[in-house]
Amino acid sequence: MAAKLTDEQKRWLVAFLVRGGVLGYFALCLVLVGARALWWSGADLQPRQPIAFAHAVHAGELAMACTFCHPTADTSPQAGVAAVDRCMSCHRTVAVDRPEVQKLRGYAERREPIFWNRVHDLPDFIYFTHKRHLRAGIDCFACHGAVAKMTTARRVRPLQMGWCITCHRQFEGPTDCAACHH
């Protein structure tokens, strides 16, 4: 038979559960806000990719233009990533024995697209176009850092509103809200 609680024990239990629930709720909120702040700061964000693409080799040693692998950067809002066939235009014969190139060949043979993990991702309410920035003569490294020296691409700039506004003011870009916010 279960022990009966006294009125005082019931009050204490209710108070304990309410306080615990409230504290738990605030702790959860704090963790979520902290995680969001850390994510949005983009502090050295470097997501794992399906293939370890060597920017230092392609953009650095070989001095390939960013638009070779990001072909829509100067024609559309998104920079895009080249299809596997673009990679294979060189890698049918170049570095074929390297493990990452063999992974690439596997994607090509399966006619399967590579789903790269975004390094630079802005919120949905932000309208950003690479095209406008490239046509204004802004180099890719102004926002993306020294990609030609990176083994793996990573976020090195905060890409937050204050950072963007500072640049817009310096180079006389639009500063009205509707230019970027939708």
PDB file of N, CA and C in Angstrom, residues 46-151:
ATOM      1  N   GLN A  46      33.440  25.390 -39.596  1.00  0.00           N
ATOM      2  CA  GLN A  46      34.075  24.560 -40.609  1.00  0.00           C
ATOM      3  C   GLN A  46      33.366  23.209 -40.658  1.00  0.00           C
ATOM      4  N   PRO A  47      32.217  23.141 -41.349  1.00  0.00           N
ATOM      5  CA  PRO A  47      31.486  21.874 -41.365  1.00  0.00           C
ATOM      6  C   PRO A  47      32.226  20.789 -42.153  1.00  0.00           C
ATOM      7  N   ARG A  48      32.002  19.564 -41.743  1.00  0.00           N
ATOM      8  CA  ARG A  48      32.589  18.410 -42.447  1.00  0.00           C
ATOM      9  C   ARG A  48      31.891  18.291 -43.808  1.00  0.00           C
ATOM     10  N   GLN A  49      32.677  18.013 -44.828  1.00  0.00           N
ATOM     11  CA  GLN A  49      32.153  17.911 -46.184  1.00  0.00           C
ATOM     12  C   GLN A  49      32.226  16.459 -46.667  1.00  0.00           C
ATOM     13  N   PRO A  50      31.389  16.095 -47.651  1.00  0.00           N
ATOM     14  CA  PRO A  50      31.412  14.723 -48.158  1.00  0.00           C
ATOM     15  C   PRO A  50      32.740  14.370 -48.842  1.00  0.00           C
ATOM     16  N   ILE A  51      33.407  15.384 -49.392  1.00  0.00           N
ATOM     17  CA  ILE A  51      34.730  15.214 -49.991  1.00  0.00           C
ATOM     18  C   ILE A  51      35.594  16.341 -49.451  1.00  0.00           C
ATOM     19  N   ALA A  52      36.790  16.020 -49.021  1.00  0.00           N
ATOM     20  CA  ALA A  52      37.704  17.044 -48.505  1.00  0.00           C
ATOM     21  C   ALA A  52      38.275  17.815 -49.689  1.00  0.00           C
ATOM     22  N   PHE A  53      37.601  18.900 -50.045  1.00  0.00           N
ATOM     23  CA  PHE A  53      38.019  19.719 -51.179  1.00  0.00           C
ATOM     24  C   PHE A  53      39.135  20.652 -50.736  1.00  0.00           C
ATOM     25  N   ALA A  54      40.256  20.611 -51.426  1.00  0.00           N
ATOM     26  CA  ALA A  54      41.428  21.404 -51.045  1.00  0.00           C
ATOM     27  C   ALA A  54      41.404  22.764 -51.739  1.00  0.00           C
ATOM     28  N   HIS A  55      40.828  23.758 -51.062  1.00  0.00           N
ATOM     29  CA  HIS A  55      40.826  25.113 -51.617  1.00  0.00           C
ATOM     30  C   HIS A  55      42.249  25.632 -51.800  1.00  0.00           C
ATOM     31  N   ALA A  56      43.151  25.278 -50.885  1.00  0.00           N
ATOM     32  CA  ALA A  56      44.543  25.748 -50.979  1.00  0.00           C
ATOM     33  C   ALA A  56      45.192  25.281 -52.283  1.00  0.00           C
ATOM     34  N   VAL A  57      44.819  24.104 -52.752  1.00  0.00           N
ATOM     35  CA  VAL A  57      45.368  23.597 -54.014  1.00  0.00           C
ATOM     36  C   VAL A  57      44.677  24.267 -55.196  1.00  0.00           C
ATOM     37  N   HIS A  58      43.356  24.217 -55.226  1.00  0.00           N
ATOM     38  CA  HIS A  58      42.618  24.709 -56.387  1.00  0.00           C
ATOM     39  C   HIS A  58      42.682  26.232 -56.522  1.00  0.00           C
ATOM     40  N   ALA A  59      42.302  26.953 -55.470  1.00  0.00           N
ATOM     41  CA  ALA A  59      42.287  28.423 -55.530  1.00  0.00           C
ATOM     42  C   ALA A  59      43.671  29.009 -55.284  1.00  0.00           C
ATOM     43  N   GLY A  60      44.502  28.288 -54.529  1.00  0.00           N
ATOM     44  CA  GLY A  60      45.835  28.783 -54.192  1.00  0.00           C
ATOM     45  C   GLY A  60      46.875  28.402 -55.228  1.00  0.00           C
ATOM     46  N   GLU A  61      47.384  27.171 -55.150  1.00  0.00           N
ATOM     47  CA  GLU A  61      48.469  26.724 -56.030  1.00  0.00           C
ATOM     48  C   GLU A  61      48.110  26.822 -57.512  1.00  0.00           C
ATOM     49  N   LEU A  62      46.897  26.413 -57.868  1.00  0.00           N
ATOM     50  CA  LEU A  62      46.494  26.416 -59.275  1.00  0.00           C
ATOM     51  C   LEU A  62      45.880  27.742 -59.711  1.00  0.00           C
ATOM     52  N   ALA A  63      45.609  28.627 -58.758  1.00  0.00           N
ATOM     53  CA  ALA A  63      45.037  29.958 -59.024  1.00  0.00           C
ATOM     54  C   ALA A  63      43.763  29.895 -59.873  1.00  0.00           C
ATOM     55  N   MET A  64      42.942  28.898 -59.605  1.00  0.00           N
ATOM     56  CA  MET A  64      41.670  28.789 -60.326  1.00  0.00           C
ATOM     57  C   MET A  64      40.728  29.873 -59.828  1.00  0.00           C
ATOM     58  N   ALA A  65      39.979  30.463 -60.730  1.00  0.00           N
ATOM     59  CA  ALA A  65      39.008  31.492 -60.356  1.00  0.00           C
ATOM     60  C   ALA A  65      37.904  30.861 -59.519  1.00  0.00           C
ATOM     61  N   CYS A  66      37.410  31.608 -58.547  1.00  0.00           N
ATOM     62  CA  CYS A  66      36.320  31.114 -57.691  1.00  0.00           C
ATOM     63  C   CYS A  66      35.126  30.671 -58.526  1.00  0.00           C
ATOM     64  N   THR A  67      34.864  31.405 -59.624  1.00  0.00           N
ATOM     65  CA  THR A  67      33.689  31.114 -60.446  1.00  0.00           C
ATOM     66  C   THR A  67      33.823  29.820 -61.243  1.00  0.00           C
ATOM     67  N   PHE A  68      35.007  29.216 -61.275  1.00  0.00           N
ATOM     68  CA  PHE A  68      35.123  27.920 -61.945  1.00  0.00           C
ATOM     69  C   PHE A  68      34.322  26.876 -61.178  1.00  0.00           C
ATOM     70  N   CYS A  69      34.437  26.906 -59.852  1.00  0.00           N
ATOM     71  CA  CYS A  69      33.712  25.947 -59.011  1.00  0.00           C
ATOM     72  C   CYS A  69      32.384  26.498 -58.499  1.00  0.00           C
ATOM     73  N   HIS A  70      32.245  27.807 -58.510  1.00  0.00           N
ATOM     74  CA  HIS A  70      31.010  28.472 -58.080  1.00  0.00           C
ATOM     75  C   HIS A  70      30.484  29.262 -59.278  1.00  0.00           C
ATOM     76  N   PRO A  71      29.973  28.550 -60.292  1.00  0.00           N
ATOM     77  CA  PRO A  71      29.702  29.150 -61.601  1.00  0.00           C
ATOM     78  C   PRO A  71      28.571  30.166 -61.657  1.00  0.00           C
ATOM     79  N   THR A  72      27.678  30.158 -60.701  1.00  0.00           N
ATOM     80  CA  THR A  72      26.552  31.095 -60.787  1.00  0.00           C
ATOM     81  C   THR A  72      26.738  32.323 -59.903  1.00  0.00           C
ATOM     82  N   ALA A  73      27.920  32.487 -59.320  1.00  0.00           N
ATOM     83  CA  ALA A  73      28.157  33.616 -58.411  1.00  0.00           C
ATOM     84  C   ALA A  73      27.955  34.959 -59.101  1.00  0.00           C
ATOM     85  N   ASP A  74      28.333  35.063 -60.372  1.00  0.00           N
ATOM     86  CA  ASP A  74      28.208  36.355 -61.041  1.00  0.00           C
ATOM     87  C   ASP A  74      26.967  36.472 -61.913  1.00  0.00           C
ATOM     88  N   THR A  75      26.081  35.484 -61.842  1.00  0.00           N
ATOM     89  CA  THR A  75      24.866  35.551 -62.656  1.00  0.00           C
ATOM     90  C   THR A  75      23.576  35.380 -61.869  1.00  0.00           C
ATOM     91  N   SER A  76      23.673  34.980 -60.606  1.00  0.00           N
ATOM     92  CA  SER A  76      22.457  34.757 -59.822  1.00  0.00           C
ATOM     93  C   SER A  76      22.723  35.067 -58.352  1.00  0.00           C
ATOM     94  N   PRO A  77      21.658  35.111 -57.542  1.00  0.00           N
ATOM     95  CA  PRO A  77      21.852  35.422 -56.117  1.00  0.00           C
ATOM     96  C   PRO A  77      22.747  34.426 -55.386  1.00  0.00           C
ATOM     97  N   GLN A  78      22.682  33.155 -55.722  1.00  0.00           N
ATOM     98  CA  GLN A  78      23.473  32.129 -55.038  1.00  0.00           C
ATOM     99  C   GLN A  78      24.744  31.822 -55.829  1.00  0.00           C
ATOM    100  N   ALA A  79      25.832  31.576 -55.122  1.00  0.00           N
ATOM    101  CA  ALA A  79      27.101  31.257 -55.791  1.00  0.00           C
ATOM    102  C   ALA A  79      27.050  29.880 -56.436  1.00  0.00           C
ATOM    103  N   GLY A  80      26.320  28.964 -55.825  1.00  0.00           N
ATOM    104  CA  GLY A  80      26.217  27.611 -56.355  1.00  0.00           C
ATOM    105  C   GLY A  80      27.538  26.865 -56.291  1.00  0.00           C
ATOM    106  N   VAL A  81      27.477  25.576 -56.470  1.00  0.00           N
ATOM    107  CA  VAL A  81      28.662  24.729 -56.528  1.00  0.00           C
ATOM    108  C   VAL A  81      28.563  23.936 -57.821  1.00  0.00           C
ATOM    109  N   ALA A  82      29.679  23.806 -58.495  1.00  0.00           N
ATOM    110  CA  ALA A  82      29.706  23.126 -59.788  1.00  0.00           C
ATOM    111  C   ALA A  82      29.206  21.687 -59.680  1.00  0.00           C
ATOM    112  N   ALA A  83      28.640  21.225 -60.775  1.00  0.00           N
ATOM    113  CA  ALA A  83      28.215  19.829 -60.861  1.00  0.00           C
ATOM    114  C   ALA A  83      29.456  18.936 -60.902  1.00  0.00           C
ATOM    115  N   VAL A  84      29.270  17.686 -60.575  1.00  0.00           N
ATOM    116  CA  VAL A  84      30.365  16.715 -60.544  1.00  0.00           C
ATOM    117  C   VAL A  84      31.092  16.674 -61.893  1.00  0.00           C
ATOM    118  N   ASP A  85      30.365  16.843 -62.984  1.00  0.00           N
ATOM    119  CA  ASP A  85      30.993  16.809 -64.310  1.00  0.00           C
ATOM    120  C   ASP A  85      32.070  17.882 -64.457  1.00  0.00           C
ATOM    121  N   ARG A  86      31.855  19.040 -63.841  1.00  0.00           N
ATOM    122  CA  ARG A  86      32.856  20.116 -63.913  1.00  0.00           C
ATOM    123  C   ARG A  86      34.146  19.646 -63.238  1.00  0.00           C
ATOM    124  N   CYS A  87      34.027  19.010 -62.084  1.00  0.00           N
ATOM    125  CA  CYS A  87      35.210  18.484 -61.378  1.00  0.00           C
ATOM    126  C   CYS A  87      35.910  17.428 -62.226  1.00  0.00           C
ATOM    127  N   MET A  88      35.094  16.582 -62.835  1.00  0.00           N
ATOM    128  CA  MET A  88      35.649  15.472 -63.608  1.00  0.00           C
ATOM    129  C   MET A  88      36.306  15.941 -64.900  1.00  0.00           C
ATOM    130  N   SER A  89      36.039  17.169 -65.338  1.00  0.00           N
ATOM    131  CA  SER A  89      36.705  17.665 -66.544  1.00  0.00           C
ATOM    132  C   SER A  89      38.222  17.664 -66.352  1.00  0.00           C
ATOM    133  N   CYS A  90      38.686  17.819 -65.128  1.00  0.00           N
ATOM    134  CA  CYS A  90      40.128  17.703 -64.830  1.00  0.00           C
ATOM    135  C   CYS A  90      40.465  16.340 -64.227  1.00  0.00           C
ATOM    136  N   HIS A  91      39.619  15.882 -63.323  1.00  0.00           N
ATOM    137  CA  HIS A  91      39.972  14.708 -62.526  1.00  0.00           C
ATOM    138  C   HIS A  91      39.728  13.366 -63.219  1.00  0.00           C
ATOM    139  N   ARG A  92      39.397  13.392 -64.495  1.00  0.00           N
ATOM    140  CA  ARG A  92      39.420  12.140 -65.260  1.00  0.00           C
ATOM    141  C   ARG A  92      40.875  11.678 -65.423  1.00  0.00           C
ATOM    142  N   THR A  93      41.790  12.684 -65.426  1.00  0.00           N
ATOM    143  CA  THR A  93      43.206  12.354 -65.642  1.00  0.00           C
ATOM    144  C   THR A  93      44.136  12.902 -64.559  1.00  0.00           C
ATOM    145  N   VAL A  94      43.683  13.837 -63.764  1.00  0.00           N
ATOM    146  CA  VAL A  94      44.547  14.488 -62.773  1.00  0.00           C
ATOM    147  C   VAL A  94      44.295  13.914 -61.379  1.00  0.00           C
ATOM    148  N   ALA A  95      45.352  13.512 -60.704  1.00  0.00           N
ATOM    149  CA  ALA A  95      45.311  13.042 -59.307  1.00  0.00           C
ATOM    150  C   ALA A  95      44.334  11.892 -59.088  1.00  0.00           C
ATOM    151  N   VAL A  96      44.210  11.023 -60.061  1.00  0.00           N
ATOM    152  CA  VAL A  96      43.215   9.949 -60.005  1.00  0.00           C
ATOM    153  C   VAL A  96      43.474   8.930 -58.900  1.00  0.00           C
ATOM    154  N   ASP A  97      44.704   8.872 -58.395  1.00  0.00           N
ATOM    155  CA  ASP A  97      45.025   7.894 -57.356  1.00  0.00           C
ATOM    156  C   ASP A  97      44.729   8.402 -55.946  1.00  0.00           C
ATOM    157  N   ARG A  98      44.394   9.672 -55.796  1.00  0.00           N
ATOM    158  CA  ARG A  98      44.139  10.234 -54.464  1.00  0.00           C
ATOM    159  C   ARG A  98      42.765   9.795 -53.953  1.00  0.00           C
ATOM    160  N   PRO A  99      42.669   9.467 -52.656  1.00  0.00           N
ATOM    161  CA  PRO A  99      41.408   8.953 -52.093  1.00  0.00           C
ATOM    162  C   PRO A  99      40.211   9.892 -52.287  1.00  0.00           C
ATOM    163  N   GLU A 100      40.406  11.190 -52.131  1.00  0.00           N
ATOM    164  CA  GLU A 100      39.274  12.113 -52.276  1.00  0.00           C
ATOM    165  C   GLU A 100      38.822  12.197 -53.731  1.00  0.00           C
ATOM    166  N   VAL A 101      39.752  12.095 -54.660  1.00  0.00           N
ATOM    167  CA  VAL A 101      39.398  12.091 -56.084  1.00  0.00           C
ATOM    168  C   VAL A 101      38.688  10.786 -56.424  1.00  0.00           C
ATOM    169  N   GLN A 102      39.071   9.699 -55.788  1.00  0.00           N
ATOM    170  CA  GLN A 102      38.367   8.433 -56.004  1.00  0.00           C
ATOM    171  C   GLN A 102      36.926   8.519 -55.499  1.00  0.00           C
ATOM    172  N   LYS A 103      36.721   9.230 -54.376  1.00  0.00           N
ATOM    173  CA  LYS A 103      35.337   9.464 -53.907  1.00  0.00           C
ATOM    174  C   LYS A 103      34.567  10.251 -54.959  1.00  0.00           C
ATOM    175  N   LEU A 104      35.221  11.278 -55.503  1.00  0.00           N
ATOM    176  CA  LEU A 104      34.610  12.111 -56.538  1.00  0.00           C
ATOM    177  C   LEU A 104      34.230  11.263 -57.745  1.00  0.00           C
ATOM    178  N   ARG A 105      35.133  10.401 -58.160  1.00  0.00           N
ATOM    179  CA  ARG A 105      34.857   9.514 -59.300  1.00  0.00           C
ATOM    180  C   ARG A 105      33.657   8.611 -59.010  1.00  0.00           C
ATOM    181  N   GLY A 106      33.530   8.171 -57.754  1.00  0.00           N
ATOM    182  CA  GLY A 106      32.381   7.353 -57.373  1.00  0.00           C
ATOM    183  C   GLY A 106      31.069   8.102 -57.583  1.00  0.00           C
ATOM    184  N   TYR A 107      31.035   9.371 -57.173  1.00  0.00           N
ATOM    185  CA  TYR A 107      29.841  10.188 -57.405  1.00  0.00           C
ATOM    186  C   TYR A 107      29.562  10.296 -58.901  1.00  0.00           C
ATOM    187  N   ALA A 108      30.607  10.522 -59.688  1.00  0.00           N
ATOM    188  CA  ALA A 108      30.439  10.669 -61.136  1.00  0.00           C
ATOM    189  C   ALA A 108      29.918   9.380 -61.761  1.00  0.00           C
ATOM    190  N   GLU A 109      30.481   8.252 -61.366  1.00  0.00           N
ATOM    191  CA  GLU A 109      30.052   6.967 -61.926  1.00  0.00           C
ATOM    192  C   GLU A 109      28.607   6.646 -61.564  1.00  0.00           C
ATOM    193  N   ARG A 110      28.196   7.058 -60.369  1.00  0.00           N
ATOM    194  CA  ARG A 110      26.810   6.815 -59.933  1.00  0.00           C
ATOM    195  C   ARG A 110      25.856   7.892 -60.454  1.00  0.00           C
ATOM    196  N   ARG A 111      26.422   8.906 -61.113  1.00  0.00           N
ATOM    197  CA  ARG A 111      25.632  10.062 -61.598  1.00  0.00           C
ATOM    198  C   ARG A 111      24.864  10.682 -60.437  1.00  0.00           C
ATOM    199  N   GLU A 112      25.545  10.791 -59.312  1.00  0.00           N
ATOM    200  CA  GLU A 112      24.950  11.272 -58.064  1.00  0.00           C
ATOM    201  C   GLU A 112      25.514  12.655 -57.728  1.00  0.00           C
ATOM    202  N   PRO A 113      24.640  13.612 -57.415  1.00  0.00           N
ATOM    203  CA  PRO A 113      25.157  14.933 -57.031  1.00  0.00           C
ATOM    204  C   PRO A 113      25.816  14.875 -55.651  1.00  0.00           C
ATOM    205  N   ILE A 114      26.744  15.785 -55.434  1.00  0.00           N
ATOM    206  CA  ILE A 114      27.396  15.891 -54.128  1.00  0.00           C
ATOM    207  C   ILE A 114      26.635  16.940 -53.334  1.00  0.00           C
ATOM    208  N   PHE A 115      26.188  16.576 -52.162  1.00  0.00           N
ATOM    209  CA  PHE A 115      25.479  17.521 -51.307  1.00  0.00           C
ATOM    210  C   PHE A 115      26.471  18.112 -50.311  1.00  0.00           C
ATOM    211  N   TRP A 116      27.020  19.271 -50.673  1.00  0.00           N
ATOM    212  CA  TRP A 116      27.986  19.968 -49.833  1.00  0.00           C
ATOM    213  C   TRP A 116      27.263  20.627 -48.672  1.00  0.00           C
ATOM    214  N   ASN A 117      27.905  20.695 -47.535  1.00  0.00           N
ATOM    215  CA  ASN A 117      27.345  21.386 -46.371  1.00  0.00           C
ATOM    216  C   ASN A 117      27.719  22.856 -46.455  1.00  0.00           C
ATOM    217  N   ARG A 118      26.708  23.705 -46.314  1.00  0.00           N
ATOM    218  CA  ARG A 118      26.945  25.146 -46.450  1.00  0.00           C
ATOM    219  C   ARG A 118      27.835  25.654 -45.326  1.00  0.00           C
ATOM    220  N   VAL A 119      28.786  26.470 -45.714  1.00  0.00           N
ATOM    221  CA  VAL A 119      29.669  27.113 -44.749  1.00  0.00           C
ATOM    222  C   VAL A 119      29.112  28.493 -44.418  1.00  0.00           C
ATOM    223  N   HIS A 120      28.629  29.180 -45.438  1.00  0.00           N
ATOM    224  CA  HIS A 120      28.078  30.528 -45.273  1.00  0.00           C
ATOM    225  C   HIS A 120      26.583  30.456 -45.552  1.00  0.00           C
ATOM    226  N   ASP A 121      25.795  30.536 -44.522  1.00  0.00           N
ATOM    227  CA  ASP A 121      24.346  30.412 -44.663  1.00  0.00           C
ATOM    228  C   ASP A 121      23.691  31.566 -43.925  1.00  0.00           C
ATOM    229  N   LEU A 122      22.925  32.348 -44.639  1.00  0.00           N
ATOM    230  CA  LEU A 122      22.249  33.493 -44.038  1.00  0.00           C
ATOM    231  C   LEU A 122      20.799  33.137 -43.744  1.00  0.00           C
ATOM    232  N   PRO A 123      20.171  33.832 -42.795  1.00  0.00           N
ATOM    233  CA  PRO A 123      18.758  33.567 -42.493  1.00  0.00           C
ATOM    234  C   PRO A 123      17.876  33.823 -43.716  1.00  0.00           C
ATOM    235  N   ASP A 124      16.727  33.183 -43.744  1.00  0.00           N
ATOM    236  CA  ASP A 124      15.817  33.296 -44.881  1.00  0.00           C
ATOM    237  C   ASP A 124      15.324  34.718 -45.129  1.00  0.00           C
ATOM    238  N   PHE A 125      15.284  35.551 -44.101  1.00  0.00           N
ATOM    239  CA  PHE A 125      14.761  36.905 -44.286  1.00  0.00           C
ATOM    240  C   PHE A 125      15.802  37.865 -44.871  1.00  0.00           C
ATOM    241  N   ILE A 126      16.988  37.373 -45.136  1.00  0.00           N
ATOM    242  CA  ILE A 126      18.045  38.196 -45.719  1.00  0.00           C
ATOM    243  C   ILE A 126      18.114  37.922 -47.215  1.00  0.00           C
ATOM    244  N   TYR A 127      18.105  38.997 -47.996  1.00  0.00           N
ATOM    245  CA  TYR A 127      18.308  38.867 -49.433  1.00  0.00           C
ATOM    246  C   TYR A 127      19.745  39.274 -49.718  1.00  0.00           C
ATOM    247  N   PHE A 128      20.535  38.351 -50.183  1.00  0.00           N
ATOM    248  CA  PHE A 128      21.933  38.619 -50.511  1.00  0.00           C
ATOM    249  C   PHE A 128      22.201  38.080 -51.899  1.00  0.00           C
ATOM    250  N   THR A 129      22.889  38.857 -52.710  1.00  0.00           N
ATOM    251  CA  THR A 129      23.263  38.373 -54.022  1.00  0.00           C
ATOM    252  C   THR A 129      24.762  38.550 -54.246  1.00  0.00           C
ATOM    253  N   HIS A 130      25.424  37.470 -54.599  1.00  0.00           N
ATOM    254  CA  HIS A 130      26.844  37.549 -54.942  1.00  0.00           C
ATOM    255  C   HIS A 130      27.030  38.422 -56.180  1.00  0.00           C
ATOM    256  N   LYS A 131      26.098  38.300 -57.116  1.00  0.00           N
ATOM    257  CA  LYS A 131      26.204  39.014 -58.388  1.00  0.00           C
ATOM    258  C   LYS A 131      26.431  40.506 -58.176  1.00  0.00           C
ATOM    259  N   ARG A 132      25.617  41.121 -57.336  1.00  0.00           N
ATOM    260  CA  ARG A 132      25.719  42.565 -57.104  1.00  0.00           C
ATOM    261  C   ARG A 132      27.076  42.922 -56.496  1.00  0.00           C
ATOM    262  N   HIS A 133      27.558  42.112 -55.595  1.00  0.00           N
ATOM    263  CA  HIS A 133      28.838  42.389 -54.944  1.00  0.00           C
ATOM    264  C   HIS A 133      30.012  42.202 -55.912  1.00  0.00           C
ATOM    265  N   LEU A 134      29.973  41.156 -56.711  1.00  0.00           N
ATOM    266  CA  LEU A 134      31.042  40.931 -57.683  1.00  0.00           C
ATOM    267  C   LEU A 134      31.074  42.031 -58.733  1.00  0.00           C
ATOM    268  N   ARG A 135      29.909  42.452 -59.182  1.00  0.00           N
ATOM    269  CA  ARG A 135      29.858  43.515 -60.196  1.00  0.00           C
ATOM    270  C   ARG A 135      30.295  44.863 -59.634  1.00  0.00           C
ATOM    271  N   ALA A 136      30.247  45.004 -58.309  1.00  0.00           N
ATOM    272  CA  ALA A 136      30.741  46.228 -57.663  1.00  0.00           C
ATOM    273  C   ALA A 136      32.255  46.148 -57.438  1.00  0.00           C
ATOM    274  N   GLY A 137      32.868  45.049 -57.856  1.00  0.00           N
ATOM    275  CA  GLY A 137      34.316  44.904 -57.747  1.00  0.00           C
ATOM    276  C   GLY A 137      34.805  44.398 -56.402  1.00  0.00           C
ATOM    277  N   ILE A 138      33.912  43.839 -55.606  1.00  0.00           N
ATOM    278  CA  ILE A 138      34.305  43.307 -54.295  1.00  0.00           C
ATOM    279  C   ILE A 138      34.832  41.887 -54.490  1.00  0.00           C
ATOM    280  N   ASP A 139      36.064  41.669 -54.078  1.00  0.00           N
ATOM    281  CA  ASP A 139      36.673  40.347 -54.208  1.00  0.00           C
ATOM    282  C   ASP A 139      36.033  39.363 -53.234  1.00  0.00           C
ATOM    283  N   CYS A 140      36.041  38.106 -53.602  1.00  0.00           N
ATOM    284  CA  CYS A 140      35.451  37.057 -52.773  1.00  0.00           C
ATOM    285  C   CYS A 140      36.059  37.030 -51.371  1.00  0.00           C
ATOM    286  N   PHE A 141      37.371  37.258 -51.275  1.00  0.00           N
ATOM    287  CA  PHE A 141      38.043  37.157 -49.977  1.00  0.00           C
ATOM    288  C   PHE A 141      37.617  38.242 -48.997  1.00  0.00           C
ATOM    289  N   ALA A 142      36.976  39.310 -49.486  1.00  0.00           N
ATOM    290  CA  ALA A 142      36.506  40.360 -48.572  1.00  0.00           C
ATOM    291  C   ALA A 142      35.520  39.788 -47.556  1.00  0.00           C
ATOM    292  N   CYS A 143      34.704  38.840 -47.986  1.00  0.00           N
ATOM    293  CA  CYS A 143      33.728  38.210 -47.085  1.00  0.00           C
ATOM    294  C   CYS A 143      34.145  36.795 -46.677  1.00  0.00           C
ATOM    295  N   HIS A 144      34.787  36.088 -47.575  1.00  0.00           N
ATOM    296  CA  HIS A 144      35.088  34.675 -47.344  1.00  0.00           C
ATOM    297  C   HIS A 144      36.486  34.421 -46.794  1.00  0.00           C
ATOM    298  N   GLY A 145      37.287  35.455 -46.660  1.00  0.00           N
ATOM    299  CA  GLY A 145      38.633  35.282 -46.124  1.00  0.00           C
ATOM    300  C   GLY A 145      39.597  34.731 -47.160  1.00  0.00           C
ATOM    301  N   ALA A 146      40.775  34.375 -46.727  1.00  0.00           N
ATOM    302  CA  ALA A 146      41.842  33.893 -47.611  1.00  0.00           C
ATOM    303  C   ALA A 146      41.614  32.428 -47.972  1.00  0.00           C
ATOM    304  N   VAL A 147      40.580  32.187 -48.754  1.00  0.00           N
ATOM    305  CA  VAL A 147      40.200  30.826 -49.131  1.00  0.00           C
ATOM    306  C   VAL A 147      41.358  30.109 -49.826  1.00  0.00           C
ATOM    307  N   ALA A 148      42.148  30.851 -50.587  1.00  0.00           N
ATOM    308  CA  ALA A 148      43.265  30.248 -51.319  1.00  0.00           C
ATOM    309  C   ALA A 148      44.322  29.660 -50.387  1.00  0.00           C
ATOM    310  N   LYS A 149      44.270  30.004 -49.121  1.00  0.00           N
ATOM    311  CA  LYS A 149      45.220  29.454 -48.148  1.00  0.00           C
ATOM    312  C   LYS A 149      44.573  28.410 -47.236  1.00  0.00           C
ATOM    313  N   MET A 150      43.276  28.177 -47.411  1.00  0.00           N
ATOM    314  CA  MET A 150      42.550  27.252 -46.536  1.00  0.00           C
ATOM    315  C   MET A 150      42.601  25.831 -47.084  1.00  0.00           C
ATOM    316  N   THR A 151      42.905  24.898 -46.228  1.00  0.00           N
ATOM    317  CA  THR A 151      42.803  23.499 -46.620  1.00  0.00           C
ATOM    318  C   THR A 151      41.333  23.160 -46.807  1.00  0.00           C
TER     319      THR A 151
END
